[in-house]
GROMACS .gro file of C-alpha atoms in nm:
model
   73
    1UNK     CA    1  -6.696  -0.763  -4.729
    2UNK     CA    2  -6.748  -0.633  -5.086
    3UNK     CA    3  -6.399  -0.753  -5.200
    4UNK     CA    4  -6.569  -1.114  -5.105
    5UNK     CA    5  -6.865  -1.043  -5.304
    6UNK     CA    6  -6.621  -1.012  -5.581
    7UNK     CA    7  -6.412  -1.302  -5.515
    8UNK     CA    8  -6.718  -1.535  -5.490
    9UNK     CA    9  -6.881  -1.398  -5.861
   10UNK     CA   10  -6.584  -1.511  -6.010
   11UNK     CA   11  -6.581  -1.778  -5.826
   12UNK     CA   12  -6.893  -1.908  -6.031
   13UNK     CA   13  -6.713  -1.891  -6.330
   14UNK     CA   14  -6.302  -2.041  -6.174
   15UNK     CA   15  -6.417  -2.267  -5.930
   16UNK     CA   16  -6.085  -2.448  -5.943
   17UNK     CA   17  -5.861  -2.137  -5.930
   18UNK     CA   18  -5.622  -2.192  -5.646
   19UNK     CA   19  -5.551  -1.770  -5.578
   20UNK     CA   20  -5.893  -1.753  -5.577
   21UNK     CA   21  -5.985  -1.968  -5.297
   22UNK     CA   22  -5.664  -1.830  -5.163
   23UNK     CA   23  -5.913  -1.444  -5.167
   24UNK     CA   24  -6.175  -1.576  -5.062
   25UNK     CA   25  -6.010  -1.728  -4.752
   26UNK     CA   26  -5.824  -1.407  -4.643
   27UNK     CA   27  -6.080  -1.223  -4.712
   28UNK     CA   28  -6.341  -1.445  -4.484
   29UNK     CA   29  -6.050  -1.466  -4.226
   30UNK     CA   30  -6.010  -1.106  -4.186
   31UNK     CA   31  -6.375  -1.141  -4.125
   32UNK     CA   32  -6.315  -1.372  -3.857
   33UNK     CA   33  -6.489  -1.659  -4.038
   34UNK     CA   34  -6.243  -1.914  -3.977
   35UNK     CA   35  -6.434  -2.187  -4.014
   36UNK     CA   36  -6.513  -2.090  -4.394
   37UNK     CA   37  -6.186  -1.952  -4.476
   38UNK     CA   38  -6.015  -2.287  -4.370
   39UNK     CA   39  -6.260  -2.500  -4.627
   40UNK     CA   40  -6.138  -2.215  -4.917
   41UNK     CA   41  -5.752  -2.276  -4.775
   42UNK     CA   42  -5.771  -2.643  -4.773
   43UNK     CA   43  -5.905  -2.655  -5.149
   44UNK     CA   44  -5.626  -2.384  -5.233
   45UNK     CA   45  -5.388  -2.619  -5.147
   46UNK     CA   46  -5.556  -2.927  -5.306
   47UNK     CA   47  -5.514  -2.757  -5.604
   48UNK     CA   48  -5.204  -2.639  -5.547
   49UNK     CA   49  -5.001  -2.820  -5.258
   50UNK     CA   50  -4.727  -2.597  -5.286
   51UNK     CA   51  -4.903  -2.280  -5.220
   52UNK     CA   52  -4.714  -2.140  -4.967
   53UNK     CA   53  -4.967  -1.899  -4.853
   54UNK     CA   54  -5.203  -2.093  -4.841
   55UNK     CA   55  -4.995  -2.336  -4.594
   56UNK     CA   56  -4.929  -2.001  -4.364
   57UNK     CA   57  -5.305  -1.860  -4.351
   58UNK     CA   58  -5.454  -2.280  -4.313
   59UNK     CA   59  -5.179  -2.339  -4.010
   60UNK     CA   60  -5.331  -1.931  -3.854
   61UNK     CA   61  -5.667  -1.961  -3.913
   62UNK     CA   62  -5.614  -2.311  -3.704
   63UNK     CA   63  -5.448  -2.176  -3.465
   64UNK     CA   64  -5.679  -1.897  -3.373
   65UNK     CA   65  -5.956  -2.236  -3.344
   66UNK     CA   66  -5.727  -2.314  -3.081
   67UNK     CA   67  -5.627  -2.625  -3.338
   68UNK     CA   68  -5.232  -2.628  -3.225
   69UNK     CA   69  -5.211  -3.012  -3.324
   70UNK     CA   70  -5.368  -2.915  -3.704
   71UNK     CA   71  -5.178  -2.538  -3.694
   72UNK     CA   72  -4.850  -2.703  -3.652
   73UNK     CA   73  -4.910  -2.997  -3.945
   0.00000   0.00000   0.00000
């Protein structure tokens, strides 16, 4: 929880730092707050669609949502 405090203070100042949102996501995730950490995913990969990581965690953090249909996109 206090690396997220982190992530989201420089978050302020890099909004539209894909490995950032990446963080932020993993870290919420771990927290089991999929629901957040799929909205920091999606803009990960919005800003940069070949973030492979970001791909992997979107497609698990769906899954465990019981999304198969979105997982597997």
């Amino acid at each position: 929880a206090e690396a997220l405090d982190y992530y989201r203070q420089a978050l302020q100042f890099e909004p539209d730092v894909a490995k950032l949102n990446y963080n932020i996501g993993r870290a919420l995730a771990v927290l089991g707050r999929d629901d957040e950490a799929i909205s920091h995913f999606t803009y990960a990969l919005e800003l940069d669609p070949g973030f492979l990581f970001a791909h992997i965690e979107l497609g698990s953090a769906f899954a465990r949502q019981g999304l198969r249909e979105k997982a597997l996109a």
